[in-house]
Structure formats: structure tokens, C-alpha cells
Coordinates of C-alpha atoms and ligand atoms in Angstrom, one line a residue:
X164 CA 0.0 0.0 0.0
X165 CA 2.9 2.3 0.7
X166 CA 4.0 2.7 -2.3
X167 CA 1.1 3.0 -4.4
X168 CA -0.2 6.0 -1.8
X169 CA 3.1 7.3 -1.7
X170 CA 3.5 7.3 -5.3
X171 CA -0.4 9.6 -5.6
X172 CA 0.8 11.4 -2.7
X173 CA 3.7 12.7 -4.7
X174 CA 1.8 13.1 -8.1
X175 CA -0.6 15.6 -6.2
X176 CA 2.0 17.3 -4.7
X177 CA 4.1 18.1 -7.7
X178 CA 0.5 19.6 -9.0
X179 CA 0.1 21.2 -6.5
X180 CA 3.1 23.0 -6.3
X181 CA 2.2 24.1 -10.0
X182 CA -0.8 25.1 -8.2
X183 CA 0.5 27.4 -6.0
X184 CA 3.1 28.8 -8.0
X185 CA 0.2 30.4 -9.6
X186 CA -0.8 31.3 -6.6
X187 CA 1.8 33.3 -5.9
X188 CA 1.9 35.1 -9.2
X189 CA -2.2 35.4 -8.3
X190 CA -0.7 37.2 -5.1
X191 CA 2.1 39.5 -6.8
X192 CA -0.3 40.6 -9.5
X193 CA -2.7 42.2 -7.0
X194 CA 0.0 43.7 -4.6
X195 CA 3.3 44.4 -6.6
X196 CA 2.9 43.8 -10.3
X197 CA 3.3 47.0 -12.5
X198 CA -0.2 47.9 -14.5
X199 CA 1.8 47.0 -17.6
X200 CA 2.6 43.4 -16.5
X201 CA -1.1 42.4 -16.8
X202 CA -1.2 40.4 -20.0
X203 CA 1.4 38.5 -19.9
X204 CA 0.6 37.7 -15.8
X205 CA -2.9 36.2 -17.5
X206 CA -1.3 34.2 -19.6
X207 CA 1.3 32.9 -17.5
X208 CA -1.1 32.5 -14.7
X209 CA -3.3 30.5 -18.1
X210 CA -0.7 28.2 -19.0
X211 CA -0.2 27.1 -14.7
X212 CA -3.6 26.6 -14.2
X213 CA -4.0 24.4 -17.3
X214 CA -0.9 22.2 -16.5
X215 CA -2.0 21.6 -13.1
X216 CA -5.6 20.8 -14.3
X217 CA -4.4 18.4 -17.5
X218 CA -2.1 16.8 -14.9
X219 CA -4.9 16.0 -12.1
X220 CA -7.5 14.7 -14.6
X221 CA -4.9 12.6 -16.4
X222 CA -5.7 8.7 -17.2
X223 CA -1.9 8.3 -15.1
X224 CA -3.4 10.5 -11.7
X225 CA -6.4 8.5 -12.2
X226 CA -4.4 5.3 -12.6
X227 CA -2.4 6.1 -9.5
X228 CA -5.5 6.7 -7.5
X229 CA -7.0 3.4 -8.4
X230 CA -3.8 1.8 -7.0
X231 CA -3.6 3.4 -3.9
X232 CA -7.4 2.9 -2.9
X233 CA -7.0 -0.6 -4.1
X234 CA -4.2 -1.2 -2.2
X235 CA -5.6 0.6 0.9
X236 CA -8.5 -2.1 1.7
X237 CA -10.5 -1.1 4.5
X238 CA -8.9 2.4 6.2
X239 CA -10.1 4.1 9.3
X240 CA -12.8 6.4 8.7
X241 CA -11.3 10.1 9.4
X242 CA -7.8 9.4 9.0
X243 CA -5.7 11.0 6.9
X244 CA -5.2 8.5 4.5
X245 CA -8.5 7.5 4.4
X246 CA -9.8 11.3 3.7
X247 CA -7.0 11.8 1.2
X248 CA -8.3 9.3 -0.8
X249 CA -12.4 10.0 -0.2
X250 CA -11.3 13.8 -1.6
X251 CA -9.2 12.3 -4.3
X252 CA -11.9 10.6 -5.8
X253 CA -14.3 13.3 -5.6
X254 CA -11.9 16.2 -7.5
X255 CA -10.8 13.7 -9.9
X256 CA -14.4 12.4 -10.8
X257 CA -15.9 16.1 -10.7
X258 CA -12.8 17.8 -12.9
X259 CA -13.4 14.7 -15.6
X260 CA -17.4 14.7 -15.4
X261 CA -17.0 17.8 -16.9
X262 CA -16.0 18.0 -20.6
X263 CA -13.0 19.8 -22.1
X264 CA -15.0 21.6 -24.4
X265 CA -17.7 22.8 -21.7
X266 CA -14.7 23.7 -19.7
X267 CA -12.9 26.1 -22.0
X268 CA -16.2 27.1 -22.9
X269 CA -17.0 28.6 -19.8
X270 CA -13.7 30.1 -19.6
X271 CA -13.7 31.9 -22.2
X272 CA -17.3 33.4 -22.0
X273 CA -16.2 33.9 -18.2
X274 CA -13.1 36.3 -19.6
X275 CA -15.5 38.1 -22.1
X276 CA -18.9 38.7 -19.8
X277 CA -16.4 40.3 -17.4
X278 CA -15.4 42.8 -20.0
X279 CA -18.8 43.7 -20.6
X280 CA -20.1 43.4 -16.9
X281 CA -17.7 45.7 -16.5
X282 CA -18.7 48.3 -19.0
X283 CA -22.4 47.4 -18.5
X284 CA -22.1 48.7 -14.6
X285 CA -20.2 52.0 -15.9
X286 CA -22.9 52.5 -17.8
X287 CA -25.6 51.8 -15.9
X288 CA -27.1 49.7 -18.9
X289 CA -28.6 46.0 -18.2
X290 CA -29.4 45.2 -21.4
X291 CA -25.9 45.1 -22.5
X292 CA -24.8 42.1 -20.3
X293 CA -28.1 40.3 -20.3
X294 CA -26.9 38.4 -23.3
X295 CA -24.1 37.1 -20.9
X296 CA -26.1 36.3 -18.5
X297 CA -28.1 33.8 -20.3
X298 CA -25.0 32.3 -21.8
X299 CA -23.7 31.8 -18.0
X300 CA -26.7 30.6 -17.4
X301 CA -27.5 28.2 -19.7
X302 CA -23.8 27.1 -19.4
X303 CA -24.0 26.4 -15.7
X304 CA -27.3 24.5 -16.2
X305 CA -25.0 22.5 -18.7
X306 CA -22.3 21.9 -16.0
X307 CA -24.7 20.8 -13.4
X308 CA -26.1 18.1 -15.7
X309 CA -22.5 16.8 -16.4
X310 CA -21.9 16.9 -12.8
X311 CA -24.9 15.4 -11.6
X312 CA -28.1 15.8 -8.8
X313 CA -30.5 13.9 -7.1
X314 CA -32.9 16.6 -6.8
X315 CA -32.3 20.1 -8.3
X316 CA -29.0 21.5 -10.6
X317 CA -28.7 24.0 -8.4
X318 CA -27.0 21.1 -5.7
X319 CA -24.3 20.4 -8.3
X320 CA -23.1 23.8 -7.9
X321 CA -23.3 24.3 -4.7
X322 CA -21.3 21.2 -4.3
X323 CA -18.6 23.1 -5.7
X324 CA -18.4 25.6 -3.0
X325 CA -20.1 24.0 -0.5
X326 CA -19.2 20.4 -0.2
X327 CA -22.5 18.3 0.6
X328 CA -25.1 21.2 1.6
X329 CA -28.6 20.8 -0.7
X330 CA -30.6 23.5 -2.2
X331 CA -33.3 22.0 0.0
X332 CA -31.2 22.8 3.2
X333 CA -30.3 25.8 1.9
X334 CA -33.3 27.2 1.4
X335 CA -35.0 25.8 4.8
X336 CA -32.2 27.4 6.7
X337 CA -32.5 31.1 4.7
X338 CA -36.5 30.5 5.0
X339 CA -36.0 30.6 9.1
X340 CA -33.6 33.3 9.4
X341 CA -35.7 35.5 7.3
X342 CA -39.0 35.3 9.4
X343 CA -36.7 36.5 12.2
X344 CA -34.5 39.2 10.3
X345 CA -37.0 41.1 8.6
X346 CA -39.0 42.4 11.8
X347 CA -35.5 42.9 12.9
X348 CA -35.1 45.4 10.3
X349 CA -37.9 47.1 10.3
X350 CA -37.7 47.8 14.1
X351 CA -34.8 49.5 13.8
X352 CA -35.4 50.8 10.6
X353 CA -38.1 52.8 12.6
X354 CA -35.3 54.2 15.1
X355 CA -32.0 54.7 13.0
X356 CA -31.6 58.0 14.6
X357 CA -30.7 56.1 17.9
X358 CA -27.0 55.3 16.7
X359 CA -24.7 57.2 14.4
X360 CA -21.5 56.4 12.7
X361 CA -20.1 59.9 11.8
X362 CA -17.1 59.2 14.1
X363 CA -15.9 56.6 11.7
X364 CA -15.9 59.4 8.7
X365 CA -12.8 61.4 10.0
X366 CA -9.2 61.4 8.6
X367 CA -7.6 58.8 10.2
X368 CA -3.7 58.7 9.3
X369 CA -2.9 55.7 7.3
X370 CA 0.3 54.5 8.9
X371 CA -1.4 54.1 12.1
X372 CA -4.4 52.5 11.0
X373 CA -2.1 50.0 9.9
X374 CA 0.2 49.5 12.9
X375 CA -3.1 49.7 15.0
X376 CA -4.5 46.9 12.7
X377 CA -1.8 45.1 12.6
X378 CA -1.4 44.9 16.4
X379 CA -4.7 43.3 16.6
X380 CA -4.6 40.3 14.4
X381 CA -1.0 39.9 15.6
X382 CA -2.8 39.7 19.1
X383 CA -5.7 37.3 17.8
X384 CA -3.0 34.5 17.1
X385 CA -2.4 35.7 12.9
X386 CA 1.1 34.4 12.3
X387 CA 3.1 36.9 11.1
X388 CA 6.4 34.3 11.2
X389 CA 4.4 32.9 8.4
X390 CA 2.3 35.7 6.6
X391 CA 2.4 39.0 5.6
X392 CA 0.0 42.0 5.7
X393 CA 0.1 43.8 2.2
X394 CA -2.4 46.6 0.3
X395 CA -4.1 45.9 -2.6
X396 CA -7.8 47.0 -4.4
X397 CA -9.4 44.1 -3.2
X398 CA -8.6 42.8 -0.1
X399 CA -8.2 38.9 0.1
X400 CA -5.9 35.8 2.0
X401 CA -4.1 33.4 -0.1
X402 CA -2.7 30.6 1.4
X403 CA 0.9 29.2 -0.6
X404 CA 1.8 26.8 2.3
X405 CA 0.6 26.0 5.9
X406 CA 3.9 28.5 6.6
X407 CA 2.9 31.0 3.9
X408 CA -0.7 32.1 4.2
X409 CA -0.9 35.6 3.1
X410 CA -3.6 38.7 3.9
X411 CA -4.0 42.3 2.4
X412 CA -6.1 45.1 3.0
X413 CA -6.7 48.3 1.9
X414 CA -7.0 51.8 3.4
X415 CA -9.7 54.9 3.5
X416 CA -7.8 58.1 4.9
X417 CA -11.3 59.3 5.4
X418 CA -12.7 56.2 7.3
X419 CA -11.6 53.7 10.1
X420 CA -13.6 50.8 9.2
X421 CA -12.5 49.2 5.7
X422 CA -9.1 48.7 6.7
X423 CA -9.4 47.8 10.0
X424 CA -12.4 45.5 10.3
X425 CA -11.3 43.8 6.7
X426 CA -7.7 43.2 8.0
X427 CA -9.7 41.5 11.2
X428 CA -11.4 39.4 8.2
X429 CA -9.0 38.3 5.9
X430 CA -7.1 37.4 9.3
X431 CA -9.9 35.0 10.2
X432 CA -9.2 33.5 6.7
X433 CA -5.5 33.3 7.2
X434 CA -5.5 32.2 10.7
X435 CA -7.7 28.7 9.8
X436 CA -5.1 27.6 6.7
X437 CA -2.4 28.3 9.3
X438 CA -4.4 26.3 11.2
X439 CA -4.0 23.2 9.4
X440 CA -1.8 20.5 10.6
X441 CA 1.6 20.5 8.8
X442 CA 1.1 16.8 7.9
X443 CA -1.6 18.3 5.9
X444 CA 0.8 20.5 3.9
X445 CA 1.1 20.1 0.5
X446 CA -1.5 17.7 -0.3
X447 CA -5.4 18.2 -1.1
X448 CA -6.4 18.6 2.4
X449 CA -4.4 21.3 3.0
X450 CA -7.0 24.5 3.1
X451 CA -10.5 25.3 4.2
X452 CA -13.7 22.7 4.3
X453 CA -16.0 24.8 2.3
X454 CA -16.1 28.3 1.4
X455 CA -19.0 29.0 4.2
X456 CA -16.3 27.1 6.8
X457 CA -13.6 29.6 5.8
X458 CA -16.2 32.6 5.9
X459 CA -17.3 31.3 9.5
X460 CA -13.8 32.1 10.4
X461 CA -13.5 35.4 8.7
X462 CA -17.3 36.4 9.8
X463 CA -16.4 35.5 13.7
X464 CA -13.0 37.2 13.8
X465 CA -14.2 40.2 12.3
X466 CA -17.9 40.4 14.0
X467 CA -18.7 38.0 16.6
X468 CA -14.8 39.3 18.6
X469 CA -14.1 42.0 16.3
X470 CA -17.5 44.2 17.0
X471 CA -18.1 43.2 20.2
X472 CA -18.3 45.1 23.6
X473 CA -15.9 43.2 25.6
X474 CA -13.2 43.6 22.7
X475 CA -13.6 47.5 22.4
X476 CA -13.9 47.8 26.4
X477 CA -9.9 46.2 25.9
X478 CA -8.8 47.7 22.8
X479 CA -10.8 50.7 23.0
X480 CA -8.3 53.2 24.9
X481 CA -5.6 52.0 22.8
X482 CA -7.4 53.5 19.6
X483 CA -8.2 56.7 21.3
X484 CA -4.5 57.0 22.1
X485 CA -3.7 56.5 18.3
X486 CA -6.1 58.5 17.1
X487 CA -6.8 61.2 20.1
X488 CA -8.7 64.3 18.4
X489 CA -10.9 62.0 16.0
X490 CA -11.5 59.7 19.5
X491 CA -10.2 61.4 22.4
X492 CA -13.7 62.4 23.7
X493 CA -15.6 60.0 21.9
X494 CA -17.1 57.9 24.4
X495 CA -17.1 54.1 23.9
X496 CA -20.7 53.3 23.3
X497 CA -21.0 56.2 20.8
X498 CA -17.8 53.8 19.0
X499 CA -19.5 50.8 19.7
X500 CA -22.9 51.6 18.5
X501 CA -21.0 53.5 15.0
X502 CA -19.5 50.1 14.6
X503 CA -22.4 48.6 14.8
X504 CA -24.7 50.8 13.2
X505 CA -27.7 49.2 10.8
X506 CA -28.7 51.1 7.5
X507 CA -30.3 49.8 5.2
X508 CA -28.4 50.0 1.5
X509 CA -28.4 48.9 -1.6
X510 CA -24.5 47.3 -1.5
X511 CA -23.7 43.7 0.1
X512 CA -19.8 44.8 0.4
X513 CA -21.0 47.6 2.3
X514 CA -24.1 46.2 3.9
X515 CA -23.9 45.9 8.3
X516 CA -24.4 42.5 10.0
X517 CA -28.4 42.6 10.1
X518 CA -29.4 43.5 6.3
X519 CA -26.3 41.6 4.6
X520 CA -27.8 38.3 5.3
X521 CA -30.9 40.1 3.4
X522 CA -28.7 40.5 0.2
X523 CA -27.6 37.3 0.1
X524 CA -31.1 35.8 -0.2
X525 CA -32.4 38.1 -2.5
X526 CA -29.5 36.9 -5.0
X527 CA -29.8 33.1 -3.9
X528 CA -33.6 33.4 -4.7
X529 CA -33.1 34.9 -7.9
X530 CA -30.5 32.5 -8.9
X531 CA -32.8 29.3 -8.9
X532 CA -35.3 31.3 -10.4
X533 CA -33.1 32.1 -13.5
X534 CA -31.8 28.3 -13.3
X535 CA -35.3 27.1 -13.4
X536 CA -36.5 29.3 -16.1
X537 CA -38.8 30.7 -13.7
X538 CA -37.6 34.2 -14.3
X539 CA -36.5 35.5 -17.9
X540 CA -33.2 37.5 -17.8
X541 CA -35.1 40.8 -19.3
X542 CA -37.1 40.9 -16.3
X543 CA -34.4 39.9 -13.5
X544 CA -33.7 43.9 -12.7
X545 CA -37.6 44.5 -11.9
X546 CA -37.6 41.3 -9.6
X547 CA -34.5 42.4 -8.0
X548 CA -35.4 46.1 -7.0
X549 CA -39.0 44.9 -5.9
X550 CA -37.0 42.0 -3.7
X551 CA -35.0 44.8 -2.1
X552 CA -38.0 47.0 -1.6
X553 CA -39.9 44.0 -0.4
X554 CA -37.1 42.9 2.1
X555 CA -34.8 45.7 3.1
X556 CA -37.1 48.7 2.6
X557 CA -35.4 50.2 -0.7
X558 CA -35.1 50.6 -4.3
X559 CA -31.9 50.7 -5.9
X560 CA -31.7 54.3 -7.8
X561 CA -30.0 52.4 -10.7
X562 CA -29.3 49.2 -11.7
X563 CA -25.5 49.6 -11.0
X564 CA -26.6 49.6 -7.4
X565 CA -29.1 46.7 -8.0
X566 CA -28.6 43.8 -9.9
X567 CA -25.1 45.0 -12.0
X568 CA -22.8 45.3 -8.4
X569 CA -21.2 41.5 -8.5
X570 CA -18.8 40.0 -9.8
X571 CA -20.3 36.7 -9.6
X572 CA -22.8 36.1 -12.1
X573 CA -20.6 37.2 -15.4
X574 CA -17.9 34.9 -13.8
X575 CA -20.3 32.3 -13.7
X576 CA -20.1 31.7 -9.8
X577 CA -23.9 30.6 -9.2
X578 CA -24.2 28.7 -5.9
X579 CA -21.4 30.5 -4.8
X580 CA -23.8 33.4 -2.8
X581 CA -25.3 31.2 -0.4
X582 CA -21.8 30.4 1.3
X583 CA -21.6 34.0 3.1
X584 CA -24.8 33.4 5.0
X585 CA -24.2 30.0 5.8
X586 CA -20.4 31.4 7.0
X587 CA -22.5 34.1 9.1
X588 CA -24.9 31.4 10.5
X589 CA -21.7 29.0 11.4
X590 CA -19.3 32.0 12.9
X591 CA -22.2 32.4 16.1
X592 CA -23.0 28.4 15.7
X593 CA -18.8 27.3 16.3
X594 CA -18.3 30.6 18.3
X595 CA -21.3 29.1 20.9
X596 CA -19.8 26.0 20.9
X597 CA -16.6 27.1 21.9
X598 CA -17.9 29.6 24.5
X599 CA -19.8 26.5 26.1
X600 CA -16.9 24.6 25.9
X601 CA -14.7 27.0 28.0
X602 CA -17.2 29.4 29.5
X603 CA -14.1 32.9 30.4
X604 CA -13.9 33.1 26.7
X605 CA -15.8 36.4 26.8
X606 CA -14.0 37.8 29.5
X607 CA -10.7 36.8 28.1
X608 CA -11.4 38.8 24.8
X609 CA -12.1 41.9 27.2
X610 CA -9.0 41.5 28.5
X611 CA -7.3 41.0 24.9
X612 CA -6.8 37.7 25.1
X613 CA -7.7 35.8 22.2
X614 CA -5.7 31.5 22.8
X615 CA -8.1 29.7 24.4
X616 CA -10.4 30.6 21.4
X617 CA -8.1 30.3 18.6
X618 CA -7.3 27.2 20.1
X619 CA -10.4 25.9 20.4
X620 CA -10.8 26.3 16.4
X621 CA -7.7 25.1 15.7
X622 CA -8.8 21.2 17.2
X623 CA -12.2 21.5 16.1
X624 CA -12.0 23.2 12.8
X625 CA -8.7 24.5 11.3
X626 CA -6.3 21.4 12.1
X627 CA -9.1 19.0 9.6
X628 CA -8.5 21.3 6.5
X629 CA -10.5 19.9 4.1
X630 CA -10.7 16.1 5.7
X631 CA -14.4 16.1 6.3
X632 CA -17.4 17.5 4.4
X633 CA -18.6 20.8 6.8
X634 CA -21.7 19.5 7.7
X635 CA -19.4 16.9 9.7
X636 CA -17.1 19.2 11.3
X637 CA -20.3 20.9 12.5
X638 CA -21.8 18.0 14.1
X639 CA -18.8 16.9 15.9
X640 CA -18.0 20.6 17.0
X641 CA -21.4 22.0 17.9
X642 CA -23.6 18.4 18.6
X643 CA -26.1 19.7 15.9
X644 CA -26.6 19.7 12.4
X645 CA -26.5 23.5 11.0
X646 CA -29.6 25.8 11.7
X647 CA -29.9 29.6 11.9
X648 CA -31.3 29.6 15.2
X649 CA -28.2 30.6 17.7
X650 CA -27.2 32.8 14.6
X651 CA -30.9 34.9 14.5
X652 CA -30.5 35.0 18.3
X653 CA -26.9 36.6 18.3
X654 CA -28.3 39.3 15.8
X655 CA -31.6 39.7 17.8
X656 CA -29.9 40.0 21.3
X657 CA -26.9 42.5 19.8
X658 CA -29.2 44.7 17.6
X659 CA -32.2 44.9 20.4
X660 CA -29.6 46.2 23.4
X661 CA -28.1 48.5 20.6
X662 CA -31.1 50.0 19.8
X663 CA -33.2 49.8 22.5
X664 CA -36.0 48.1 21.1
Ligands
ZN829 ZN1 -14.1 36.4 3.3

């Protein structure tokens, strides 16, 4: 057996390090690379990502893997081994269910309905990309057949992002967090004028936003031994090894929270793939369970610790000292609640904890109805400004605001959208767990203490990399399948002592 698992082992290694040789070129292109470098950075980044996929769908990587899980007989459930092999399998089948053709396909309409997403947002003109938007569509519905569903195509690409969650789940879970947000947002909705963020919109030097930042995630347990903090346009963490996993953020002179609360987010993101045990490195388990596992990470390090009370009642004085006449007489609830504050908008990257999850169904909902033919692309803007009205209140001036602001949907992402909420919904469900398992957590992070949590994650989340399927390391770290519940409660109890409902 050795040989035949050590022999896969080191064929999906050498991809790998194809792999992330990209991704460091990935990394240098939106931190260091000159404007002027772009093209031939695409192409090299082109030629990378195609060796590494040729080489992992090969007849020989396929050949390999039926020797080693031949050879392996009966392995423990959960060991490494045992999950190497389970998540083998599954990449190899799902990169070769998929034809060539389909592939580069989708690609190449992926490259162009950027282009004219682009434009079409500039402009403020729908009609432009909804051409694209049927072709994405229609090619995703073409994926998901290749890939394969028991119930609905929209599972298959899910799958992709979301190992093992169901559009069924999916939508059950949104379906009970909604009943409880919306009522959330209209009572405070109805008393906005009790907390106000204009202490945020000040100019805050840039050199110590970043030293202040970078104090913080030091102190939550970020590795700097084995990261880096760099700027870039959109911020983002990229993990090269276990010992490289990289973050970057980006800075408003003229307002405190982008840089600081999104360096506390990409942290979270680092923080879990420097989590992962180093036997890990290298191989296919190396990095996150799911995209709505890493967001849980990101989504509890930036809110559930980040804009909490007992952190600011620690870190609080420390601000003021950096920043003393933006801060020096601004009390700490007045902070607390700007931090905090709810508004109603028509941007998800912008959007506060209450209404974001809001955004997020909205575009989920209007995804299966596009899938499903429900809803024609010429009519998708209408449906989308009378969802927003309908849930958060408003009506997007223009559809640049609406329906034109992601990326996603010309890069053919669908199924991706659901994995923020279900990150939100996991950050208060693992948080929970760990706060039942050692009860001072809270008072720990008032006293800037962050280890006993980090910890915590570390054994019950970060150490697995991709091992087990999320729904798994939920169970085993919470006792319960998934559910918005604790999540709903979190945002009721918060937003009602905020604003004194
Ligand atoms: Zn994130």
C-alpha cells in the first residue's frame, strides 16, 4: 500500500506546487505587479492553471489513485489517509465529469462577460450584459447536468463551493432566518436616529491604521512568522503553504472601518489555513472545508470578537491613544454603536451584520429562479429592485446599485452566494460552541486575550483542513446539524440592546 499511496501522494503534490506557484503570481499581481505586467501575468497565470488541471484529470493521476485505494482495503474512517483518498476521488471524478470543451467554454465566456459586466455597470445599462447572463446561465445549467443531482441542478453547484449542503437545506435554513431578520429590520429601521457612525468618517492617518491593525490580528494568534499584511484593491488571503498564508487590505484616509475590520477578516481566513496541521501540507487537504467554513472564520474574527463590547472595552483606549482628536472624547458606546450601526443599503460589500444576510437571499432566490426558467433575464432587474423594496425597505436608484454590483454572475459563480450566509450562521453556531466549551472566553477577549479561542478552532476546525465534508465538522463541534437559530438570536440580542428596542 505504501507505495502505491506514496507514489499519488507525490503526483498531487508536484500539482500542487504548479498550483500554487500560480498562486503566488495570483498574489504578486494584485499587490506588486506593474499595470503593464497584466497580460502577460494572465497568460502565464493561463498556462499554470492548465498544466496543473491536465495533470490532475490525467488517465496516469487516475491510474495512481486506483492503486492506492485498491491497495488501501479497508482504512479508518477520518484518517488521513482515508480522507485523502475520499477527496481524491471526488476532485478527480468532478474535474473529468466535466468536458474539455464545456470547460474552456465557460472560460472563455467567463473572460468576455467580465469585460462587458464591466462596462455594463459603468454604464448603468442591463441590457448590455443580459446576453451574458443567459449564456452563463445556460452554461451552468450545462455543468450541473454533467456533474450530476438527485434533486435540483442547483446542488451540483453548490457542491462546488459548499461540499455536501442541498438547495433543500439551503433554502429551509435562509427561510428561518428570514422570518426573524425582517421584523429585525424594520424595528430599527423605525429608530436609525438612535445610533450614528459619523465618528468613523474622520481622517484617520494611514500609517497608524495600519500599525493599529496590525497589532490586533497579531494579538488574535495571525502568524506573522508565516504571513504578511500587504495593500491591494481588493482585499483577500491566499494561502501558498501552511507557513505561507498571506492577507491584504486596503485603506480609507477618510474612514476607520474598511481597513481595520477587513484586515480582522482576511485574518480570520488566514488564521484557519495556518491552522491546518503540517502533515496536511502540500496535499489536497491542505486549506478550508468549504467556502461557508472559511467565511465562519473570517465572519467570527471580524464580527462576533471583532465588534463586540468586551473587545472594544480592551482595545478601545488603545485607539483613542492612536487617534486622540478624532477619539479622544468620543465615548465608547458612541464607538461601539457606530461600529455597529444598521442602515439599510443597496450594497452587500457595504451592507452591516443585520441586512447583509438580506442580500444574500435576495440573489440566492433569484438564482434558482433564473436556473429554473422561472424568471426570464429581461425581467431579473424588476424582480431584484421589488425584492430589495420587499425585504430591506429600498429601491436601488439604478441598476449599477441593483442587480449590476457583482462580480459573480458574469464569472459564472452561481451557488457560490449562499456560502456568506451560511459562513454568518456558522461563525455564532462554532463561536457558541466554543464559549460552552470553555465558559471565560468572553471575559478573556475583554482582557485582549484571544488562545483559548483560537485554540479551540484550531482542534475543532482548522487542524481537519479539508478532511471532512462541513456539515461533519459541524456535528462533531457543535452536537447539531447547522440551523440559523443561535445565529438569529446573536443578531436579535446584539441589535435589540443597541437599539433599545
Ligand atoms: Zn471572506
Amino acid at each position: 500500500m505504501e507505495n502505491h499511496f506514496a507514489a499519488l501522494v507525490r503526483r498531487l503534490q508536484e500539482i500542487r506546487h504548479v498550483q500554487k506557484a500560480g498562486a503566488v503570481l495570483a498574489w504578486d499581481q494584485e499587490t506588486h505587479m506593474p499595470a503593464a505586467g497584466a497580460v502577460a501575468r494572465a497568460e502565464q497565470m493561463t498556462t499554470l492553471a492548465r498544466l496543473a488541471h491536465e495533470s490532475f484529470t490525467s488517465d496516469e493521476t487516475g491510474d495512481l489513485l486506483h492503486k492506492a485505494e485498491e491497495a488501501a482495503g479497508d482504512l479508518e474512517y477520518g484518517s488521513d489517509e482515508a480522507s485523502l483518498l475520499r477527496v481524491t476521488r471526488k476532485d478527480w471524478e468532478r474535474a473529468r465529469k466535466v468536458p474539455v470543451a464545456l470547460v474552456m467554454e465557460s472560460t472563455r465566456h467567463a473572460a468576455l462577460a467580465h469585460e462587458v459586466w464591466v462596462k455594463a455597470r459603468e454604464d448603468n445599462d442591463f441590457s448590455s450584459f443580459a446576453g451574458c447572463l443567459q449564456t452563463t446561465l445556460d452554461l451552468a445549467n450545462q455543468e450541473a447536468e454533467y456533474l450530476g443531482y438527485d434533486e435540483h441542478p442547483y446542488d451540483a453547484l453548490i457542491d462546488i463551493y459548499e461540499p455536501g449542503m442541498k438547495t433543500a437545506q439551503v433554502r429551509a435554513i435562509f427561510a428561518e432566518l428570514k422570518t426573524g431578520l425582517v421584523p429585525l429590520v424594520q424595528a430599527i429601521a423605525a429608530h436609525t436616529d438612535r445610533v450614528d457612525d459619523a465618528v468613523l468618517h474622520q481622517p484617520f492617518d494611514e500609517a497608524a491604521q495600519e500599525a493599529f491593525g496590525t497589532m490586533v490580528v497579531d494579538r488574535f494568534g495571525y502568524d506573522f512568522s508565516r504571513g504578511r499584511l500587504d495593500r491591494t484593491v481588493h482585499p483577500f488571503a491566499i494561502g501558498i503553504s501552511v507557513n505561507d498564508v498571506r492577507i491584504t487590505t486596503r485603506f480609507d484616509p477618510d474612514f476607520l472601518s474598511p481597513a481595520l475590520f477587513g484586515t480582522m477578516h482576511e485574518a480570520g481566513h488566514g488564521m484557519y489555513e495556518q491552522g491546518v496541521a503540517p502533515e496536511l501540507d502540500g496535499t489536497p487537504l491542505a486549506g478550508g472545508a468549504s467556502l461557508g467554513m472559511h467565511e465562519s472564520q473570517s465572519r467570527m474574527w471580524e464580527n462576533v470578537v471583532g465588534r463586540s463590547r468586551p473587545f472594544w472595552e480592551h482595545f478601545y483606549p488603545q485607539l483613542q491613544q492612536r487617534f486622540p482628536s478624532q477619539l479622544g472624547t468620543v465615548a465608547l458606546e458612541t464607538f461601539y454603536g457606530a461600529i455597529n450601526r444598521v442602515q439599510p443599503s443597496c450594497i452587500r460589500v457595504e451592507a452591516d451584520e443585520v441586512t447583509y444576510n438580506l442580500h444574500i437571499m435576495l440573489r440566492f432566490e433569484l438564482e434558482l429562479a433564473l436556473l429554473e426558467g422561472r424568471l426570464r433575464v429581461a425581467d431579473a432587474p424588476a424582480a431584484w429592485n421589488e425584492a430589495m423594496q420587499s425585504s430591506l425597505g429600498i429601491t436601488p436608484p439604478t441598476d449599477s446599485e441593483g442587480i449590476l454590483q457583482d462580480v459573480h454572475w458574469s464569472g459564472g459563480m452561481l451557488g457560490y452566494f449562499p456560502t456568506y450566509t451560511l459562513g454568518n450562521i456558522l461563525s455564532v453556531a462554532l463561536y457558541e460552541a466554543a464559549v460552552a466549551a470553555h465558559p471565560t472566553i468572553p471575559a478573556e477577549l475583554a482582557r485582549g486575550e484571544f488562545g483559548t479561542l483560537r485554540r479551540w478552532m484550531t482542534e475543532a476546525v482548522y487542524r481537519h483542513g479539508r478532511k471532512f465534508e462541513p456539515h461533519e465538522l459541524v456535528q462533531a463541534a457543535t452536537g447539531a446539524p447547522l440551523h440559523s437559530q443561535p445565529y438569529l438570536a446573536y443578531l436579535t440580542n446584539k441589535f435589540t440592546d443597541l437599539y433599545r428596542l
